PDB file of C-alpha atoms in Angstrom:
ATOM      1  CA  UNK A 228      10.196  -0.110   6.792  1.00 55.00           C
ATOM      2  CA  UNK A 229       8.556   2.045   4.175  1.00 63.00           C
ATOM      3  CA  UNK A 230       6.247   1.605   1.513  1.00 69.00           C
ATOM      4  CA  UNK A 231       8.642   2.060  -1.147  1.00 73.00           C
ATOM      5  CA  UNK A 232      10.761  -0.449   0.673  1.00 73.00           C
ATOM      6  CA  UNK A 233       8.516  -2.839   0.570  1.00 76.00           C
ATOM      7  CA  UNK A 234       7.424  -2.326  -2.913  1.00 83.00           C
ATOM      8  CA  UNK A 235      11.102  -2.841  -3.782  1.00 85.00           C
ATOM      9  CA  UNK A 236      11.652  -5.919  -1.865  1.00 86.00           C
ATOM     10  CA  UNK A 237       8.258  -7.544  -3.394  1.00 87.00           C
ATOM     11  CA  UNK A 238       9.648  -6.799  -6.769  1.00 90.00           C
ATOM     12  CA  UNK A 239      12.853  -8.385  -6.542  1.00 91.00           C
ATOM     13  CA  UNK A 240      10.899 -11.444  -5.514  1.00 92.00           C
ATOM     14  CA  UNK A 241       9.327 -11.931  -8.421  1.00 92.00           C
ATOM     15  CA  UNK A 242      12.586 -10.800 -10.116  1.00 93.00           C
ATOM     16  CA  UNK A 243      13.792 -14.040  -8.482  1.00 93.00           C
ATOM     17  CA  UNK A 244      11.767 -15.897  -8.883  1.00 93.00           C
ATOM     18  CA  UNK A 245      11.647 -15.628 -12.565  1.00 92.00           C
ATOM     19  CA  UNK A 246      15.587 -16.557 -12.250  1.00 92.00           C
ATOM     20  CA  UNK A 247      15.603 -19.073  -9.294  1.00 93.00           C
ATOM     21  CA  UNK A 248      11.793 -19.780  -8.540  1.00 93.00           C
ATOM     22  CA  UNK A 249      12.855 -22.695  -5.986  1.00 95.00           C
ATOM     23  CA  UNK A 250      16.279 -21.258  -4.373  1.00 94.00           C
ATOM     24  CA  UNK A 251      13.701 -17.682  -3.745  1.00 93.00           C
ATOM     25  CA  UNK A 252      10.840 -19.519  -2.158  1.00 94.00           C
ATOM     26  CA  UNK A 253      13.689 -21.699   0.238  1.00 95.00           C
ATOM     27  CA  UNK A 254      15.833 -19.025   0.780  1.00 92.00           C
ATOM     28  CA  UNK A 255      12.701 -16.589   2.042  1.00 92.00           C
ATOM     29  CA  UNK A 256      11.766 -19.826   3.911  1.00 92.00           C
ATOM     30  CA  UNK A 257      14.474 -20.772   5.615  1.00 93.00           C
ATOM     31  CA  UNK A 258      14.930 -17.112   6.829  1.00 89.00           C
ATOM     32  CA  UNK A 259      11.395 -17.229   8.448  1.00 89.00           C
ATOM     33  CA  UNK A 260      12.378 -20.307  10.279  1.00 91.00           C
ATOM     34  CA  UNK A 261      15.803 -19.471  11.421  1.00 90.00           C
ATOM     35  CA  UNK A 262      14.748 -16.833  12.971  1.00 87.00           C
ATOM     36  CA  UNK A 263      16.569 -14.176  10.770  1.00 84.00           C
ATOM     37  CA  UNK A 264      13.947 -12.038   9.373  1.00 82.00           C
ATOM     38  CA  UNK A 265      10.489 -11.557  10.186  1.00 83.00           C
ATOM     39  CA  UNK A 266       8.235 -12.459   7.354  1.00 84.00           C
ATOM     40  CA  UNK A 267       4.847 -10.736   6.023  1.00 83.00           C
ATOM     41  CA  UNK A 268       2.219 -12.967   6.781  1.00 83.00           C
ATOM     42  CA  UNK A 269       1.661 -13.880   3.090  1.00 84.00           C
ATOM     43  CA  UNK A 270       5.007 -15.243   3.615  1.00 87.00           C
ATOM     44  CA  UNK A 271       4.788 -17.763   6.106  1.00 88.00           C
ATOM     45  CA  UNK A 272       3.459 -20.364   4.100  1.00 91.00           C
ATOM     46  CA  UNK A 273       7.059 -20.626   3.009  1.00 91.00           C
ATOM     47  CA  UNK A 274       8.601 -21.801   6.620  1.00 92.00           C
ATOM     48  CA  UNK A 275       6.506 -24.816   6.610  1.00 92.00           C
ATOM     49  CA  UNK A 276       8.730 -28.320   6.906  1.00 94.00           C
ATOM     50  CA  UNK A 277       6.853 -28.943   3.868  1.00 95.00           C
ATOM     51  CA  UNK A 278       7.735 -26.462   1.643  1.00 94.00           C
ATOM     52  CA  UNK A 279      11.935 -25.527   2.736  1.00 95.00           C
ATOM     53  CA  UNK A 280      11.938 -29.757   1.909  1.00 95.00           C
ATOM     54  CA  UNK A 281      10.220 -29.399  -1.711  1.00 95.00           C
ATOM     55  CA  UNK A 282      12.184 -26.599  -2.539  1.00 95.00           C
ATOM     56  CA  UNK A 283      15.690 -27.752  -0.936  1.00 95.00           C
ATOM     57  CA  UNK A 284      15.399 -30.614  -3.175  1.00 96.00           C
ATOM     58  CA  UNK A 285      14.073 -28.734  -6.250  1.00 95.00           C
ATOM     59  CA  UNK A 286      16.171 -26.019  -6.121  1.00 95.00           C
ATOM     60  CA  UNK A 287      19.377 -28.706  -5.950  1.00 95.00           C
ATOM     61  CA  UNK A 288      18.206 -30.312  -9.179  1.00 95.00           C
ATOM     62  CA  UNK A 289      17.858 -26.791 -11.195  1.00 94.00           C
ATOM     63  CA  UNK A 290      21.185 -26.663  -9.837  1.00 93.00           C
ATOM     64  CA  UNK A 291      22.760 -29.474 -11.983  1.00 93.00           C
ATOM     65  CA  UNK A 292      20.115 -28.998 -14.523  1.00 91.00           C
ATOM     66  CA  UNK A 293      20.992 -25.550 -15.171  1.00 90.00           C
ATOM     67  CA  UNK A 294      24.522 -26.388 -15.779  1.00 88.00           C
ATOM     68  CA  UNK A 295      23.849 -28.916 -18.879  1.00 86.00           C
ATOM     69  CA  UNK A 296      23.559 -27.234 -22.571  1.00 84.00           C
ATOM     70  CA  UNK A 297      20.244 -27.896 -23.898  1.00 83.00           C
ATOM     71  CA  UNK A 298      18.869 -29.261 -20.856  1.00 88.00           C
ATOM     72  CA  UNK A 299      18.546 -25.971 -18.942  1.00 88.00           C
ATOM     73  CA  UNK A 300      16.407 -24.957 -22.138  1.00 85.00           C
ATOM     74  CA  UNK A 301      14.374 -27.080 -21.346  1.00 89.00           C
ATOM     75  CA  UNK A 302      13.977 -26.549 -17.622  1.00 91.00           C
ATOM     76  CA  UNK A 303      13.024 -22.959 -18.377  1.00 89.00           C
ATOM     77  CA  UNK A 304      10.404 -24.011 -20.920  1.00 87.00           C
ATOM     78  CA  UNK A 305       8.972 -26.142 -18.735  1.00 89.00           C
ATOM     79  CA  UNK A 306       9.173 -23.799 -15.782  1.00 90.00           C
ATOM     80  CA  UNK A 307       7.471 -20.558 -17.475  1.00 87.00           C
ATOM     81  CA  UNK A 308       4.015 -21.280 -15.577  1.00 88.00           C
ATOM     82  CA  UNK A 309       5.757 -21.824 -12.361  1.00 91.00           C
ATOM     83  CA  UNK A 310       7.607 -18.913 -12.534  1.00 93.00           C
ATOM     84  CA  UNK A 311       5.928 -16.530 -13.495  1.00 92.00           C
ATOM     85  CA  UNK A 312       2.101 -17.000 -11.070  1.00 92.00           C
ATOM     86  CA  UNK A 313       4.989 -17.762  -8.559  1.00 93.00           C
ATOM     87  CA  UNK A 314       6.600 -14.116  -9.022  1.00 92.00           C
ATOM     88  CA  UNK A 315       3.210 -12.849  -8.820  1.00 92.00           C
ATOM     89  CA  UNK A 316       2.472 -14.553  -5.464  1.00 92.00           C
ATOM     90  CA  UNK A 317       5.545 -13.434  -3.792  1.00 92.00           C
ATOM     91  CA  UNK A 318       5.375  -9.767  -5.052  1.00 90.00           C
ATOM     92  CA  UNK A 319       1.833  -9.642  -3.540  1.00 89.00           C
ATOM     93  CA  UNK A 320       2.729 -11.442  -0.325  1.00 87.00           C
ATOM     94  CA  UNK A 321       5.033  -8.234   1.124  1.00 78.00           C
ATOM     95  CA  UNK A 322       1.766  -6.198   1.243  1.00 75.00           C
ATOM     96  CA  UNK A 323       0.929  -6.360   4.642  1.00 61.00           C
ATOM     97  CA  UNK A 324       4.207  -5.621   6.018  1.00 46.00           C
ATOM     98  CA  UNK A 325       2.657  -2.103   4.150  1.00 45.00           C
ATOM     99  CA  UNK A 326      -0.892  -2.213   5.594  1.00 44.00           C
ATOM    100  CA  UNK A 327      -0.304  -3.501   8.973  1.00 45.00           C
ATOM    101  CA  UNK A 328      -2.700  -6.757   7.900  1.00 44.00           C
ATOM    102  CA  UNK A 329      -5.758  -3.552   7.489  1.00 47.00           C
ATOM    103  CA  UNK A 330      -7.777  -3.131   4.757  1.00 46.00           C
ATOM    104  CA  UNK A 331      -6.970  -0.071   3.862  1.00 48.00           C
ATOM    105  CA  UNK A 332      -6.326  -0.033   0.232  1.00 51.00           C
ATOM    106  CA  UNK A 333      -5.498  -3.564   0.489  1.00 58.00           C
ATOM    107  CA  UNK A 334      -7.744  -5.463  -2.268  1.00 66.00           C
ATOM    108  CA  UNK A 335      -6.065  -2.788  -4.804  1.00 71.00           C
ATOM    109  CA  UNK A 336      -2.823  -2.805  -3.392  1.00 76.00           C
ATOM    110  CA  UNK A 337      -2.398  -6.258  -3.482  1.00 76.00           C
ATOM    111  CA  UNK A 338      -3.992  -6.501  -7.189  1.00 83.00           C
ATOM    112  CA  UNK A 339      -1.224  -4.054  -8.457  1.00 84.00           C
ATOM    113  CA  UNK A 340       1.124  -5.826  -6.932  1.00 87.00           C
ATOM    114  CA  UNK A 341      -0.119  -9.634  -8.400  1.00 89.00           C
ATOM    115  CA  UNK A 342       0.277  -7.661 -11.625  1.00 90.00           C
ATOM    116  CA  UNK A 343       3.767  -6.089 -11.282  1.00 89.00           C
ATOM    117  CA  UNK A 344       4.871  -9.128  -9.533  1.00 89.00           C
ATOM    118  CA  UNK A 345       3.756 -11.060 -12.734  1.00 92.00           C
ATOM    119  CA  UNK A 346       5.306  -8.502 -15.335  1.00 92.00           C
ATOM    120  CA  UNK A 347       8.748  -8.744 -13.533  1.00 91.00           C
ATOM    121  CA  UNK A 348       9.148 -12.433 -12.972  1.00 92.00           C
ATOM    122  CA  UNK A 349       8.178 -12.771 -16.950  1.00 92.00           C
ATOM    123  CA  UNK A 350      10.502 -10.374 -17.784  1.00 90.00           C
ATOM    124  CA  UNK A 351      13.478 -11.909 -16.091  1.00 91.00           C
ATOM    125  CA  UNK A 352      11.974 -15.249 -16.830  1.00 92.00           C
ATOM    126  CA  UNK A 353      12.331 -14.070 -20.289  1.00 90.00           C
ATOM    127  CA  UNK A 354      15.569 -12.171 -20.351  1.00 87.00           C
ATOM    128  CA  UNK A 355      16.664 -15.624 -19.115  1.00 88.00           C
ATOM    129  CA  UNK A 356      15.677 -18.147 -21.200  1.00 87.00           C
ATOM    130  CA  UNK A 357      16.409 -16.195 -24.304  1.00 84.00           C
ATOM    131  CA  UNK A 358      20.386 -15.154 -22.962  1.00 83.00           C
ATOM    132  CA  UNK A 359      20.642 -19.171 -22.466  1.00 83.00           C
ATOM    133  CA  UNK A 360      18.957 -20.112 -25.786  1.00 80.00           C
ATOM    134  CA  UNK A 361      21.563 -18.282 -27.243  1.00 77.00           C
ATOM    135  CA  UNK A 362      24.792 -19.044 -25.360  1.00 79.00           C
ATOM    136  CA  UNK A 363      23.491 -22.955 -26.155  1.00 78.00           C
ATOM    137  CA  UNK A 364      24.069 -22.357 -29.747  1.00 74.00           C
ATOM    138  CA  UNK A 365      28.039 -21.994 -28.514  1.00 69.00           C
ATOM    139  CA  UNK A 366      29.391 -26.001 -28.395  1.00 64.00           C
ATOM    140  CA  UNK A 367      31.476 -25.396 -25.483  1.00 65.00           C
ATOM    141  CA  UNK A 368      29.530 -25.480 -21.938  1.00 66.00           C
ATOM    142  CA  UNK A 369      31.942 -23.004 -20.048  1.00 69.00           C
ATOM    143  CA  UNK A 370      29.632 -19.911 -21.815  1.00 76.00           C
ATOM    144  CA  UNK A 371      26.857 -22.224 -20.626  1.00 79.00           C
ATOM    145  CA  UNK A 372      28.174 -22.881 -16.722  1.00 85.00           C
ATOM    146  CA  UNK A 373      29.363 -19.134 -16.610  1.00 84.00           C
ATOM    147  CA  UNK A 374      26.266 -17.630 -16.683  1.00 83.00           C
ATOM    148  CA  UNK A 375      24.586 -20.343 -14.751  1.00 87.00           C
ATOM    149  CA  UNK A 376      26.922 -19.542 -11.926  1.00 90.00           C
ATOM    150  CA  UNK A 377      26.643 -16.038 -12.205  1.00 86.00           C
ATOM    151  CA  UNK A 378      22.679 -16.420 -11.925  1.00 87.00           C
ATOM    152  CA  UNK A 379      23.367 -18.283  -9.160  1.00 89.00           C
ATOM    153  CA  UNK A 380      25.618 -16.006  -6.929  1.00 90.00           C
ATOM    154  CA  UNK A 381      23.098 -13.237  -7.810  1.00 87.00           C
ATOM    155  CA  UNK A 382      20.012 -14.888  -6.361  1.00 89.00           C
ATOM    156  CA  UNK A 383      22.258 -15.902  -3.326  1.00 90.00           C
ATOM    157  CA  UNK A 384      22.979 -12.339  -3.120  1.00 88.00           C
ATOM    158  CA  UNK A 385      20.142 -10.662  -3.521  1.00 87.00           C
ATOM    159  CA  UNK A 386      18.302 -12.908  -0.988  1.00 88.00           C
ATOM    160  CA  UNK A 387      20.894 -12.244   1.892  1.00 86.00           C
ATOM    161  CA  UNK A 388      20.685  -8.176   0.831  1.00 85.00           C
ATOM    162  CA  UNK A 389      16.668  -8.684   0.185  1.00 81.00           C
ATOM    163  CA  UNK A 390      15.513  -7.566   3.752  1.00 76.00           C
ATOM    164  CA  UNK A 391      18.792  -5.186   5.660  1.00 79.00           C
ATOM    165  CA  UNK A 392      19.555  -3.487   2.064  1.00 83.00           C
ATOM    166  CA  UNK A 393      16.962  -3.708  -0.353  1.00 78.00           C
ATOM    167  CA  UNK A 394      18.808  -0.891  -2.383  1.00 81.00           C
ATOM    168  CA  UNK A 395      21.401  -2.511  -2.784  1.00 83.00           C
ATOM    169  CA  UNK A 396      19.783  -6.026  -4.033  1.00 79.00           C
ATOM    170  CA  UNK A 397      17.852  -3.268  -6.219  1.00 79.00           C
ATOM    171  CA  UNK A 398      21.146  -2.046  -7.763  1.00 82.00           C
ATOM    172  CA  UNK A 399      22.741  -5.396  -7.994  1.00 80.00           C
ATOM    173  CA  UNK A 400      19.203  -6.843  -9.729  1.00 79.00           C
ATOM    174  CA  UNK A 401      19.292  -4.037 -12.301  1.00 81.00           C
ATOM    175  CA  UNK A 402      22.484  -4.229 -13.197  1.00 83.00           C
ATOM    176  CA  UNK A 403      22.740  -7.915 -14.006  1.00 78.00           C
ATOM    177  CA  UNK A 404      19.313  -7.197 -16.103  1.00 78.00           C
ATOM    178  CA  UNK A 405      21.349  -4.432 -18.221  1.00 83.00           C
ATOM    179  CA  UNK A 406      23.927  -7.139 -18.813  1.00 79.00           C
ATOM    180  CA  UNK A 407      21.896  -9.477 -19.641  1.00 75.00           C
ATOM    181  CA  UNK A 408      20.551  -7.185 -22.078  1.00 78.00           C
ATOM    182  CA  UNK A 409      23.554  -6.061 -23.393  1.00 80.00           C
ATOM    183  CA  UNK A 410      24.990  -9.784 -23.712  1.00 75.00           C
ATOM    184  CA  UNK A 411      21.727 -10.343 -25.510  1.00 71.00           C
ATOM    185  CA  UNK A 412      22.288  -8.118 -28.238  1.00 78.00           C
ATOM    186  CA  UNK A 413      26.218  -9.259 -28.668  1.00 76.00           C
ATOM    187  CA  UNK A 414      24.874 -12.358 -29.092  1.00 72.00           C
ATOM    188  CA  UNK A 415      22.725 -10.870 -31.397  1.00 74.00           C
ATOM    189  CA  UNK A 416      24.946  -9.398 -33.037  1.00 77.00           C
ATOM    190  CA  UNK A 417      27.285 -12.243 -34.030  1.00 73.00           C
ATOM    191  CA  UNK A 418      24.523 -14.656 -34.573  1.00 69.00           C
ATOM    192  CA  UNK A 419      23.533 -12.409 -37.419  1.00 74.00           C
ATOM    193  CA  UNK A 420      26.978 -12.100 -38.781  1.00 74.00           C
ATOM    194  CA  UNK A 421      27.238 -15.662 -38.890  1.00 69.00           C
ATOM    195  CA  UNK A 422      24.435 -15.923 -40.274  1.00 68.00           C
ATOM    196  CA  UNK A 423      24.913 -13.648 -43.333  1.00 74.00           C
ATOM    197  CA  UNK A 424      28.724 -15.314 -43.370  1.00 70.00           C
ATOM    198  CA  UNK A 425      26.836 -18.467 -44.292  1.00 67.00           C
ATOM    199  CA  UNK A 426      24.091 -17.606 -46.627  1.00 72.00           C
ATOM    200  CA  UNK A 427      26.612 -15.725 -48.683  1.00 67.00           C
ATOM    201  CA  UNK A 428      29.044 -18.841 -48.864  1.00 73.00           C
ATOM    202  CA  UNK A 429      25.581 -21.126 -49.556  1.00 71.00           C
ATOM    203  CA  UNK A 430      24.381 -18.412 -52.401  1.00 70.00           C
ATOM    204  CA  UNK A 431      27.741 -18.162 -53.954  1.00 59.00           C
ATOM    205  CA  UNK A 432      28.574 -21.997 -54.091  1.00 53.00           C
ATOM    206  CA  UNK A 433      25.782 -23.316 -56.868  1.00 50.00           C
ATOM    207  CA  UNK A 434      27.180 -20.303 -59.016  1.00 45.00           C
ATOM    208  CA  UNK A 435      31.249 -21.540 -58.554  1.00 46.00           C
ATOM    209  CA  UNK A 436      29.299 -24.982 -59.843  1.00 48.00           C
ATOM    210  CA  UNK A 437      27.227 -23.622 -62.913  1.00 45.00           C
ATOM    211  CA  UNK A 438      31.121 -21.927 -63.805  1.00 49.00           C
ATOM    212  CA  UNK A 439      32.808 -25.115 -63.260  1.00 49.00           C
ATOM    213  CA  UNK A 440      30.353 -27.240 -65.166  1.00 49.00           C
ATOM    214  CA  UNK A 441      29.919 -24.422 -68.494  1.00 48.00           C
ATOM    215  CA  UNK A 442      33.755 -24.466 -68.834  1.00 48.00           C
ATOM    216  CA  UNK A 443      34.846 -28.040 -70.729  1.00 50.00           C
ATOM    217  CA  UNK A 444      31.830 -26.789 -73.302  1.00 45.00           C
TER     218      UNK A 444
END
């Protein structure tokens, strides 16, 4: 596997990880321990009993949680310092799959990659909570359940494409992030419409009252 391989794969960890922070770490984990990859030595940690049970029952509560308006606000709030040092760890943790567990180059390597790893998981962290912030503003949940279920199959996805096709995962990560982005600024869009649609029928109504109340004099 190549350096840019790797590089890729370590980024769409923390890209994970900024999504499903508890599905990544169990999924990576439970790999390792099946038997089904081979994982970097920084990655180990994450086939201990230990950790596949914390996670298992984590990531099955951000499940559910996820899926309720308002609440999976909430769960991303509270989550933003988990996510995002947790992005970072898992981004650096695919370095010595590059370095063979040498030093060469490893004290910077593995600093660029904390920071990268960081930067990503923030920015889909991000992308995240503001898309959901948004849809929440919508009464009806299926807007709400839609995307939740969407995030889910895409870290599902991505996980079993992480290590055989790491391209692929790539393209499929990328293009949920333009998406995203583009949903964001529909949403935008009609927020701001609605918004003007309002202020205009607030501004307007005191004047329909002045009318109403100079017209007996």
């Amino acid at each position: 596997m190549t350096s840019t391989h790797v590089f890729i794969i370590g980024i769409l960890l923390a890209w994970l990880a900024g999504i499903r922070v508890y599905l990544t770490v169990f999924g990576i984990g439970l790999a390792g321990a099946m038997g089904w990859m081979h994982l970097p030595e920084g990655l180990q940690v994450t086939e201990s009993p230990w950790v596949l049970g914390i996670t298992g029952v984590m990531a099955v509560a951000e499940f559910f949680a996820d899926k309720i308006p308002g609440v999976d606000s909430a769960w991303d709030l509270a989550h933003t310092l988990l996510r995002v040092p947790a992005g970072a760890f898992l981004a650096a943790a695919a370095i010595p799959t590059i370095t063979g567990g040498s030093a060469d180059g490893g004290a910077g390597m593995h600093t660029g990659m904390l920071a990268a790893g960081a930067l990503t998981a923030l920015t889909s962290h991000t992308l995240k909570t503001a898309t959901r912030g948004m849809i929440n503003t919508s009464p009806e949940p299926v807007s709400n359940w839609t995307a939740s279920i969407v995030e889910d199959t895409t870290a599902v996805s991505a996980l079993a494409l992480l290590w055989t096709h790491p391209w692929v995962a790539f393209g499929l990560a990328m293009a949920v992030t333009v998406t995203v982005l583009l949903l964001m600024w529909w949403l935008w869009r009609k927020l701001s419409r609605l918004h003007r649609q309002l202020r205009e029928t607030f501004q307007g109504k005191p004047a329909i009252e002045v009318d109403d109340q100079s017209s007996p004099a």
